[in-house]
mmCIF file of C-alpha atoms in Angstrom:
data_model
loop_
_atom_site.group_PDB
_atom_site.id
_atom_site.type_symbol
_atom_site.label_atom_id
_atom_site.label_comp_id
_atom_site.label_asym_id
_atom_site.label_seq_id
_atom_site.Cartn_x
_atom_site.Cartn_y
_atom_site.Cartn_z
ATOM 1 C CA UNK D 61 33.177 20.632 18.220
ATOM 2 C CA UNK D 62 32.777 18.509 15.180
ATOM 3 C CA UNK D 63 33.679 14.833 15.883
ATOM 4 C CA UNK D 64 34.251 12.064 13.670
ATOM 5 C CA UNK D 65 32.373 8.606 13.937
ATOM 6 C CA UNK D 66 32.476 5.428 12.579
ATOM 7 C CA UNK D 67 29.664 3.046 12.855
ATOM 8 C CA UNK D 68 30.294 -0.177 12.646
ATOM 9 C CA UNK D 69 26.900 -2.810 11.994
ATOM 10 C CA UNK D 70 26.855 -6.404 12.522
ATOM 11 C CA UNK D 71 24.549 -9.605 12.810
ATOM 12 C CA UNK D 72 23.908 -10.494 16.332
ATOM 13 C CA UNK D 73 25.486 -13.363 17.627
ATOM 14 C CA UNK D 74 24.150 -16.458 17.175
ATOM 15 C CA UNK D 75 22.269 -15.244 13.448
ATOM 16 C CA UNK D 76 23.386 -16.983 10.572
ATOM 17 C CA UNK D 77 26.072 -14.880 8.376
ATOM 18 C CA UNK D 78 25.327 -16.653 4.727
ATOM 19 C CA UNK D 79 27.854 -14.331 3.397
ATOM 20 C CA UNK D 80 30.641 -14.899 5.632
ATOM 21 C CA UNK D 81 29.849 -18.400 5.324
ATOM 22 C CA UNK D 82 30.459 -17.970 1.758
ATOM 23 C CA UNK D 83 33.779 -15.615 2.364
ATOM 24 C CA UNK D 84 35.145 -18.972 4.870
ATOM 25 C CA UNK D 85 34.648 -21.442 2.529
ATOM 26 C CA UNK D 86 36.189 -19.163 -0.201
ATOM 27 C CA UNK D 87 39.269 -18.519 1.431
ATOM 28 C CA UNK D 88 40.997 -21.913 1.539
ATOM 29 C CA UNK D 89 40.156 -22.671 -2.147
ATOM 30 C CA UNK D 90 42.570 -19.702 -2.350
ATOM 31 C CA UNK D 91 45.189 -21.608 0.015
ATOM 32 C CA UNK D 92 44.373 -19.043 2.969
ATOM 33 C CA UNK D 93 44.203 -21.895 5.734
ATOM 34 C CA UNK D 94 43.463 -21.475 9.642
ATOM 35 C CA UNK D 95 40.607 -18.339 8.662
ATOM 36 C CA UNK D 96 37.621 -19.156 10.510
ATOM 37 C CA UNK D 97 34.573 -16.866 11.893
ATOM 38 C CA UNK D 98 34.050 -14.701 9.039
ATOM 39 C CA UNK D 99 31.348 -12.268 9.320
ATOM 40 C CA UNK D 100 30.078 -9.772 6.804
ATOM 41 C CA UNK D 101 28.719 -5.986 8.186
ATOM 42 C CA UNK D 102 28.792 -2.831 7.432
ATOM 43 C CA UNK D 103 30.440 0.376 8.086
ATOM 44 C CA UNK D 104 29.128 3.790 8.177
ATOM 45 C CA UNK D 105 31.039 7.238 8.901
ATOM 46 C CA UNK D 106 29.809 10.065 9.652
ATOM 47 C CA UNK D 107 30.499 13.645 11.244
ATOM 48 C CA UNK D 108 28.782 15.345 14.229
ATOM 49 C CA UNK D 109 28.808 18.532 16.113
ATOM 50 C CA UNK D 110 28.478 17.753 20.100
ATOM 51 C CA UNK D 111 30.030 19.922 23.005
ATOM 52 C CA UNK D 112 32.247 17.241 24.067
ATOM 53 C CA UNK D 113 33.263 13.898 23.304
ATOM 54 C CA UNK D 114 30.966 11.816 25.600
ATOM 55 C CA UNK D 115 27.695 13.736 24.309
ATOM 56 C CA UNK D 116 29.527 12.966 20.762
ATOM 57 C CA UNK D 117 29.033 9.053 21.913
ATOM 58 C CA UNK D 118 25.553 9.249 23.543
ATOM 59 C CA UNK D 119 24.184 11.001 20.219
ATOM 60 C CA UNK D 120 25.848 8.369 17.710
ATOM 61 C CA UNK D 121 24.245 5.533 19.894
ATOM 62 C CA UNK D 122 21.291 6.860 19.829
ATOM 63 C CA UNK D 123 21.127 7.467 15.846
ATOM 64 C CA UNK D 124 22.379 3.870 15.936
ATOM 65 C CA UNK D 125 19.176 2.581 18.233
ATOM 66 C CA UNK D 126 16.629 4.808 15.852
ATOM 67 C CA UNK D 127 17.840 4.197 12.334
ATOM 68 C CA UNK D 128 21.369 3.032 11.874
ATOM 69 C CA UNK D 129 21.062 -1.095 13.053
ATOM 70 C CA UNK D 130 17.803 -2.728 13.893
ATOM 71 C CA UNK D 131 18.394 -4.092 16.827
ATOM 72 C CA UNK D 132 16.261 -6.973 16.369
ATOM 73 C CA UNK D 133 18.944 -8.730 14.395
ATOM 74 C CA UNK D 134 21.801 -6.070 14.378
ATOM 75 C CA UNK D 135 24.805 -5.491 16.999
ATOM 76 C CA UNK D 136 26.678 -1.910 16.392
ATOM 77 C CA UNK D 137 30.150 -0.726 17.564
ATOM 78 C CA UNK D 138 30.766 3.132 18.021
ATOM 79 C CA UNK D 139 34.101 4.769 17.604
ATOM 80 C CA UNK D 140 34.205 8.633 18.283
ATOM 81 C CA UNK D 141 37.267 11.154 17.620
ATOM 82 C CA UNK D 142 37.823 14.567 17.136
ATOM 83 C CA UNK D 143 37.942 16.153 14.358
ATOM 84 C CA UNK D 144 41.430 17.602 13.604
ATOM 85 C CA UNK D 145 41.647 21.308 12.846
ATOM 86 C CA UNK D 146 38.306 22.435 14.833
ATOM 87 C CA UNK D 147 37.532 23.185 18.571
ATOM 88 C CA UNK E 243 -18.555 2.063 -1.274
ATOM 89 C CA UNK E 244 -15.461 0.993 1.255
ATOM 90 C CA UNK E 245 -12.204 3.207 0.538
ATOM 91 C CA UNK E 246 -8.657 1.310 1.486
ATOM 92 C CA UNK E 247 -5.295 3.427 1.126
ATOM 93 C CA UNK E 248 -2.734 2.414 -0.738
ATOM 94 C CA UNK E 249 0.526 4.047 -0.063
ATOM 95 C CA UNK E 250 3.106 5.023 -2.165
ATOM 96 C CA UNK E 251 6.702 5.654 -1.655
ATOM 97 C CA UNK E 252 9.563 6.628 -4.008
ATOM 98 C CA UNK E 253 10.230 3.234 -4.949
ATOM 99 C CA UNK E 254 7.376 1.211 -4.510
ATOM 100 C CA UNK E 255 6.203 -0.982 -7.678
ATOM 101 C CA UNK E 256 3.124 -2.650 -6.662
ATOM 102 C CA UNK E 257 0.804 -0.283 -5.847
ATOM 103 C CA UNK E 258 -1.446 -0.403 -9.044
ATOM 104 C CA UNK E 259 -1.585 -4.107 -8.700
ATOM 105 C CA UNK E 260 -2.766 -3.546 -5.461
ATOM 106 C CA UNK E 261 -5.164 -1.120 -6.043
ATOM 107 C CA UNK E 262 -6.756 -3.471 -9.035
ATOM 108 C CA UNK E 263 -6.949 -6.234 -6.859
ATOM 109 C CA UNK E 264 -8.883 -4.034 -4.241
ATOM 110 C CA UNK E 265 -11.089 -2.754 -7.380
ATOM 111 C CA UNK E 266 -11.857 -6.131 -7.775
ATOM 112 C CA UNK E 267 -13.118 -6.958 -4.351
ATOM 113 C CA UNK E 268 -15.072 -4.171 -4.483
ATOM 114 C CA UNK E 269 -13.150 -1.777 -2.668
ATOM 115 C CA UNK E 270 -12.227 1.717 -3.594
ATOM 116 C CA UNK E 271 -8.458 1.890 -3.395
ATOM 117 C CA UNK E 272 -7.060 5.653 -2.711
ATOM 118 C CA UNK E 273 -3.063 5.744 -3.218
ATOM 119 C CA UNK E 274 -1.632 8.220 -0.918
ATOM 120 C CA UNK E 275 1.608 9.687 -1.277
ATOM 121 C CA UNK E 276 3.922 8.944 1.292
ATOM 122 C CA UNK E 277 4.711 12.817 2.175
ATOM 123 C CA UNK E 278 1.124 13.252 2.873
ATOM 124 C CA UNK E 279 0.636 13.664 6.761
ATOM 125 C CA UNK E 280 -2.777 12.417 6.588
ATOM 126 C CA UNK E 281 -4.783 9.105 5.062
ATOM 127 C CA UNK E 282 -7.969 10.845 4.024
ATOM 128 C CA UNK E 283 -11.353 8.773 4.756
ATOM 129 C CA UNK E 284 -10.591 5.305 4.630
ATOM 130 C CA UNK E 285 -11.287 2.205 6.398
ATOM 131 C CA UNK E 286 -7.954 0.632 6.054
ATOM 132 C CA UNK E 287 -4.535 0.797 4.481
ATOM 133 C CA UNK E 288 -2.455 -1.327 2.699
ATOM 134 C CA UNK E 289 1.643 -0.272 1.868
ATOM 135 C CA UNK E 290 2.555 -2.242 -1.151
ATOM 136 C CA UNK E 291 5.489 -4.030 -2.330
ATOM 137 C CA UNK E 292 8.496 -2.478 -4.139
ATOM 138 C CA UNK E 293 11.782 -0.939 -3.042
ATOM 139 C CA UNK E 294 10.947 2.477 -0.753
ATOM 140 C CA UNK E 295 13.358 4.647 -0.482
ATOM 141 C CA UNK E 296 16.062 2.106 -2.639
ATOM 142 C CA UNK E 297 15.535 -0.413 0.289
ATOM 143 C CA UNK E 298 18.966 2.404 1.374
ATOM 144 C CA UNK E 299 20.800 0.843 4.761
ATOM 145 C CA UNK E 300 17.764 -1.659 5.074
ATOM 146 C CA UNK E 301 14.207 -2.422 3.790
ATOM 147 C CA UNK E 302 11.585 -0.373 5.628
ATOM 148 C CA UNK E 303 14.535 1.618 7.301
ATOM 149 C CA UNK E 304 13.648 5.052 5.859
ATOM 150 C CA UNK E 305 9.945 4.421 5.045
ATOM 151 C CA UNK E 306 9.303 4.023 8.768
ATOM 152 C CA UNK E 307 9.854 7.832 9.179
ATOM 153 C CA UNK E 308 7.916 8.845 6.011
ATOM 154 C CA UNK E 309 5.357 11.259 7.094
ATOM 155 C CA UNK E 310 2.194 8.979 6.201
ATOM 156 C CA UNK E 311 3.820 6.525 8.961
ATOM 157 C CA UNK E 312 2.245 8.704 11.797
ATOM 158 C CA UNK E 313 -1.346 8.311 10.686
ATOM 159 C CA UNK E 314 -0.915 4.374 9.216
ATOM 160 C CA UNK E 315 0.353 3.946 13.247
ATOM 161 C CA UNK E 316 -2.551 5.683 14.134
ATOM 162 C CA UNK E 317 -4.849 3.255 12.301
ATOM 163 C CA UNK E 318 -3.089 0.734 13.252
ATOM 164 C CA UNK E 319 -3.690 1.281 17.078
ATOM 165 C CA UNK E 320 -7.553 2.390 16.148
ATOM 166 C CA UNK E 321 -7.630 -1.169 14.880
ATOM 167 C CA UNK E 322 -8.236 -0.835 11.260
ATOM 168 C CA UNK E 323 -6.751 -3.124 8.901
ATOM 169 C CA UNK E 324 -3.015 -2.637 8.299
ATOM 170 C CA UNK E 325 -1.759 -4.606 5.534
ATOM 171 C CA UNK E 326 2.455 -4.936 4.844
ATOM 172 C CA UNK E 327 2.422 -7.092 1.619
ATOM 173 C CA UNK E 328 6.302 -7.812 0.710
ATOM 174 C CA UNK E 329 8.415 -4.426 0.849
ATOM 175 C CA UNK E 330 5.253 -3.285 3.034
ATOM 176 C CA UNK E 331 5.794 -5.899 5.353
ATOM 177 C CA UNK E 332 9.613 -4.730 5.882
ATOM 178 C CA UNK E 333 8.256 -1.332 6.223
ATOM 179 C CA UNK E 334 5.728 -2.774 8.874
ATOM 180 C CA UNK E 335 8.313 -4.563 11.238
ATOM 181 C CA UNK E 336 10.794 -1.543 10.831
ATOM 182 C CA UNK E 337 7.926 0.533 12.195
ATOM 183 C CA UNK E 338 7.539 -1.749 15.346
ATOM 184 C CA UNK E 339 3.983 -2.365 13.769
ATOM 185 C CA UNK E 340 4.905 -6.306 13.558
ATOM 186 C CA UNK E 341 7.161 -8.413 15.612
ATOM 187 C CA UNK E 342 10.640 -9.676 13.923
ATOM 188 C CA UNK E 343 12.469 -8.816 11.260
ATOM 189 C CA UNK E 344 13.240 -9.790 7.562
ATOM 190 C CA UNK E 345 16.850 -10.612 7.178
ATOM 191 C CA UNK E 346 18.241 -11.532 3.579
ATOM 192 C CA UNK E 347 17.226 -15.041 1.983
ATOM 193 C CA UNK E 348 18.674 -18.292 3.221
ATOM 194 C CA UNK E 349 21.156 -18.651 -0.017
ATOM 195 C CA UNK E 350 21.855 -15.144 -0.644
ATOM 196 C CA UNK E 351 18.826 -15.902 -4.047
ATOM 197 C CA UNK E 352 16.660 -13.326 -5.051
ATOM 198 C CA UNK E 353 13.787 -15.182 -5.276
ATOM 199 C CA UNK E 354 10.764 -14.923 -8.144
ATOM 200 C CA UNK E 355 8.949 -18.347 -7.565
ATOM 201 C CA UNK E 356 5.535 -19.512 -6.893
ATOM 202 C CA UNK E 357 4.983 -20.876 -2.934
ATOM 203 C CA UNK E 358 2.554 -22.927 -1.997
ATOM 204 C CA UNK E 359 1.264 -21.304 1.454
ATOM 205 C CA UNK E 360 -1.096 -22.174 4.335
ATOM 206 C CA UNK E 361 -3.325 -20.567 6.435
ATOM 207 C CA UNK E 362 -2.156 -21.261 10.087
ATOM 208 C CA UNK E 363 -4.742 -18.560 11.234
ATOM 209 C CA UNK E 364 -7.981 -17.001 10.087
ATOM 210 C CA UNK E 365 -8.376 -14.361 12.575
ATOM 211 C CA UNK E 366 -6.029 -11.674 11.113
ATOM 212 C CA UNK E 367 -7.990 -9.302 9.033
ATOM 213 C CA UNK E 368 -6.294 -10.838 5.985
ATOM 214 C CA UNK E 369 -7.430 -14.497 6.448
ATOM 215 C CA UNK E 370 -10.739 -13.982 7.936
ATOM 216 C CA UNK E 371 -12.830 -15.004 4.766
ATOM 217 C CA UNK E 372 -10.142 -18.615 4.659
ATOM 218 C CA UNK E 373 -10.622 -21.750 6.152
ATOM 219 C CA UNK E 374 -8.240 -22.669 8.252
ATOM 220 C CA UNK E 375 -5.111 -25.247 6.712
ATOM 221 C CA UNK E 376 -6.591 -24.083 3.705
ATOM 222 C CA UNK E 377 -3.170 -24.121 0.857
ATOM 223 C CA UNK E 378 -2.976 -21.246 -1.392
ATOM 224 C CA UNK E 379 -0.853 -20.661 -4.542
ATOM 225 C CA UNK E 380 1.047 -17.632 -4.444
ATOM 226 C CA UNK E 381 3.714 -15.637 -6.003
ATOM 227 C CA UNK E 382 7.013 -14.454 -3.784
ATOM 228 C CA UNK E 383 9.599 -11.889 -5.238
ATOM 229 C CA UNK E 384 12.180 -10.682 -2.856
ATOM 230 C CA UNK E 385 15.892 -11.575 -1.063
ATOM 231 C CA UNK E 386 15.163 -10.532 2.153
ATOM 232 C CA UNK E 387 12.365 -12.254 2.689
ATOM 233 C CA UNK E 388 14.084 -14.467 5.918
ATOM 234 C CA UNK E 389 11.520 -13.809 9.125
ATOM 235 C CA UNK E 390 13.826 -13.641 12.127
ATOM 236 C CA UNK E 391 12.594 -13.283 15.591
ATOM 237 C CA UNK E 392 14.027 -14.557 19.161
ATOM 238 C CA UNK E 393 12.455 -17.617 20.222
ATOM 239 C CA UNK E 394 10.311 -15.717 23.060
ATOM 240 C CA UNK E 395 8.484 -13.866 20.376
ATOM 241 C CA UNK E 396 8.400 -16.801 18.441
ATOM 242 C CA UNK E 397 6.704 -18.743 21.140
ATOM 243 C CA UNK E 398 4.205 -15.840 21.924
ATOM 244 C CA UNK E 399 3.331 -15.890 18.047
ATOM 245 C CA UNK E 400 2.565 -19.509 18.486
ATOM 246 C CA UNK E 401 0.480 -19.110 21.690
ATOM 247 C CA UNK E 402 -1.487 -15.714 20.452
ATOM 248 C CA UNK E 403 -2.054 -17.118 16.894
ATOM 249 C CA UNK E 404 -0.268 -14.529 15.324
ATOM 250 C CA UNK E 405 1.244 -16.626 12.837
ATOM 251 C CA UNK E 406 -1.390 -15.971 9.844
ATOM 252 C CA UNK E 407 0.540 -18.056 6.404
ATOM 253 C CA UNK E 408 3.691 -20.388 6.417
ATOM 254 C CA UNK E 409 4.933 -21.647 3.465
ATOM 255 C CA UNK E 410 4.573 -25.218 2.541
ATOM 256 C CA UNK E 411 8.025 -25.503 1.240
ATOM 257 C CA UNK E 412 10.257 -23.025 3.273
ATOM 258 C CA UNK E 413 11.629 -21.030 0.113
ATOM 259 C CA UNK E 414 13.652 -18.610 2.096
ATOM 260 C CA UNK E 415 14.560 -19.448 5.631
ATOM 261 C CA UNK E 416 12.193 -18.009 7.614
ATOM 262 C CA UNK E 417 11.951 -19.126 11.049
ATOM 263 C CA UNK E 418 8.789 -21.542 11.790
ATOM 264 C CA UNK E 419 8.272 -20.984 8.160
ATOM 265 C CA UNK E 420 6.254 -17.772 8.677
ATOM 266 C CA UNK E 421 5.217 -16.174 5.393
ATOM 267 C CA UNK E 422 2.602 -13.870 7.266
ATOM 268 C CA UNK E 423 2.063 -12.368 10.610
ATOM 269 C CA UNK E 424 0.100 -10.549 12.357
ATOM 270 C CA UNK E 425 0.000 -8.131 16.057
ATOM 271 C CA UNK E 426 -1.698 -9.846 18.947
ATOM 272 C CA UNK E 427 -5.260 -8.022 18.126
ATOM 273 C CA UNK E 428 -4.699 -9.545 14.114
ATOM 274 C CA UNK E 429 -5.484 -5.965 12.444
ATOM 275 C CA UNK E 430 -1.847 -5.408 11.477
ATOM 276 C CA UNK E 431 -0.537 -8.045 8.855
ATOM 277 C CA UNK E 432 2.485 -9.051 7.113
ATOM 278 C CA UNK E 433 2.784 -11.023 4.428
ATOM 279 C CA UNK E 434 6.067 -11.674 2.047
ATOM 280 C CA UNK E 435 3.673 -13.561 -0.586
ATOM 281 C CA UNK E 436 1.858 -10.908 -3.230
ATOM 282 C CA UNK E 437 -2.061 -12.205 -2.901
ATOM 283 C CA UNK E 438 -2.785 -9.014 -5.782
ATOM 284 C CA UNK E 439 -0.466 -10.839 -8.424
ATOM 285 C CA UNK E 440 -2.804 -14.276 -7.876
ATOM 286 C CA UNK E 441 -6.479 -12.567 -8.599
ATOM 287 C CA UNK E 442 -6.828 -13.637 -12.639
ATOM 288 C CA UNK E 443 -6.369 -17.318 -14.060
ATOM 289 C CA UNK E 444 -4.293 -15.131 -16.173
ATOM 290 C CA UNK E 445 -1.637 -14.383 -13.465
ATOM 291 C CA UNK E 446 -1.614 -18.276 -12.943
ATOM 292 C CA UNK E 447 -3.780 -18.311 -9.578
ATOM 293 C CA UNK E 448 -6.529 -17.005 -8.124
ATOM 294 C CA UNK E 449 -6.023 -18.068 -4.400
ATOM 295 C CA UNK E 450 -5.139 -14.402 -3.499
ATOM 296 C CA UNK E 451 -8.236 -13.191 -4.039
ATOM 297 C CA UNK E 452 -9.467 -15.464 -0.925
ATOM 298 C CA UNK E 453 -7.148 -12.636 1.006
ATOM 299 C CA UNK E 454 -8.530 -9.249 -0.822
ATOM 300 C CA UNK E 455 -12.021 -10.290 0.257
ATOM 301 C CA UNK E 456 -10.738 -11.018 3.705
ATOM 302 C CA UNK E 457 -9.015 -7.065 3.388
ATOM 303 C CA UNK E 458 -12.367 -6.075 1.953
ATOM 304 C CA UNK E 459 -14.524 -7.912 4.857
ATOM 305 C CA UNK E 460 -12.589 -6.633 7.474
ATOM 306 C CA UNK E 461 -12.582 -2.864 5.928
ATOM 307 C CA UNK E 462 -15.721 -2.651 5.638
ATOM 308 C CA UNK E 463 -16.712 -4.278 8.925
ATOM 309 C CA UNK E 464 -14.439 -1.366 10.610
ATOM 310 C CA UNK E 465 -15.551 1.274 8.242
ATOM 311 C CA UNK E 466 -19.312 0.588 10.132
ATOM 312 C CA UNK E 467 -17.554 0.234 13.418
ATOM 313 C CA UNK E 468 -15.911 3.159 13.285
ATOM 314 C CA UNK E 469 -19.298 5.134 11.846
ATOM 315 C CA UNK E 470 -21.473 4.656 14.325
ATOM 316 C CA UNK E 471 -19.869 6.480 17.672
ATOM 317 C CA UNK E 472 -19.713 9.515 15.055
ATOM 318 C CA UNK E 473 -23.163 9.464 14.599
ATOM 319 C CA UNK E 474 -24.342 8.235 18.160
ATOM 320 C CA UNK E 475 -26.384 11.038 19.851
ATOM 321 C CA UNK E 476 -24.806 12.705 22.495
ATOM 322 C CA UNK E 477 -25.504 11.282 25.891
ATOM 323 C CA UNK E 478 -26.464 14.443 28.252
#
């Protein structure tokens, strides 16, 4: 089955976001009030073929741990779904 | 004459500035192409500064699994000297090869400045020939030059003397103000400063060539380390 996944890479908590320092104190020059906690990542998709969905999850975490975030100073979120049309 | 590799990845910009810097020590510098599984006969390698592999997701990310990486990790844990200088030094703590990371500049500046650094250590094997506190005037050129660890690390760096450089004048963020670092044994070394770009009163300095002859000492000392088991007799 082919599965689709979306990676989503972000500081850890607690490590200074410049950017989305930047992006908060942006926003209410632009008369966007109450935004607060901004924080910049990024977000990477990706197809894979797995048997089922969990070994679809346990693969994308581990291509996450080995080259996708660093987990020195990265956090990632995994979303897996099936692709439609295959099976 | 002692023979130091220089790597070279797609994207790396430094490497002949390395390798005259070397010349000038009076080392033989060898660049190696990254795809090449093996380092040839050397007594030490050094991966220069640049963008490898576009810097693509992160700096170092795709280097790490160049095929060279196998045998500079090999060296590494043989104890040779393993120098990261800028890009190389990204490449280095991607690899696991050095503690932290190097997150993007405090200030979001790309940043193409002299930096007054000094040495908090001269038992790496690229401050050996330094005294120690001694200031040197470098050039930096990056934007993620930020050293991040976790304060644990950052404590053990403190208590091992693994923190080689800081900078005088934190240009970038970096935690404790580390500019250079090295592993607990002090063979592997990090560096965001470019010592090869401060070897001529031309460039503007010549306190980098203080660390060359430090690469060049400690090459050569391991080159006759490393000699004489080969040529040991044979016990029984």
């Amino acid at each position: 089955m082919r599965f689709s996944v979306v990676v989503e890479v972000s500081g850890l908590e607690g490590i200074a976001d410049p950017e989305g320092q930047t992006i908060e104190r942006a926003l209410p020059a632009l008369g966007f009030e109450g935004v607060a906690d901004v924080r910049v990542g990024k977000l990477i998709r990706l197809h894979l073929e797995a048997p089922d969905e969990t070994t679809a999850y346990e693969r994308a975490g581990e291509l996450c741990r080995r080259l996708l975030a660093n987990p020195v100073i990265e956090r990632y979120e995994v979303a897996v779904s099936p692709l439609a049309g295959t099976g | 004459m002692t023979r130091v590799a220089v790597v070279v990845f797609p994207g790396s910009n430094c490497e002949h500035d390395v390798a005259a810097a070397l010349a000038a020590v009076g080392v033989e510098p060898v660049l190696v192409w990254h795809g090449e599984a093996t380092l040839g006969d050397v007594a030490g390698v050094v991966l220069p500064g640049g963008f490898a592999h576009g810097d693509y997701l992160r700096p170092g990310a795709i280097a790490r699994f160049s095929p060279v990486m196998a045998a500079v990790t090999e060296m590494a844990a043989e104890g040779a000297p393993v120098i990261g200088i800028c890009n190389g030094f990204q490449v280095l703590t991607e690899a696991g090869l050095l503690p932290g990371a190097l997150r993007r500049n405090e200030g979001l500046r790309f940043l193409c400045e002299p930096a007054s650094c000094r040495v908090r250590s001269a038992r790496s094997v690229l401050t050996s020939a330094c005294e120690p506190d001694q200031v040197l005037e470098l050039a930096i050129n990056h934007y993620e030059g930020n050293y991040t660890c976790d304060e644990a690390t950052l404590r053990l760096l403190v208590e091992n003397d693994q923190i080689a450089l800081t900078y005088e004048d934190n240009p970038n963020g970096s935690i404790g103000d580390i500019a250079g670092v090295s592993n607990e044994a002090g063979n592997v070394v990090g560096l965001m400063p470019h010592p090869e770009r401060a070897i001529s009163p031309l460039l503007g300095s010549t306190d980098g060539v203080v660390l060359m002859e430090s690469i060049a000492k400690s090459a050569s000392a391991w080159a006759g380390r490393a000699r004489r088991p080969a040529h040991a007799p044979v016990a029984n």
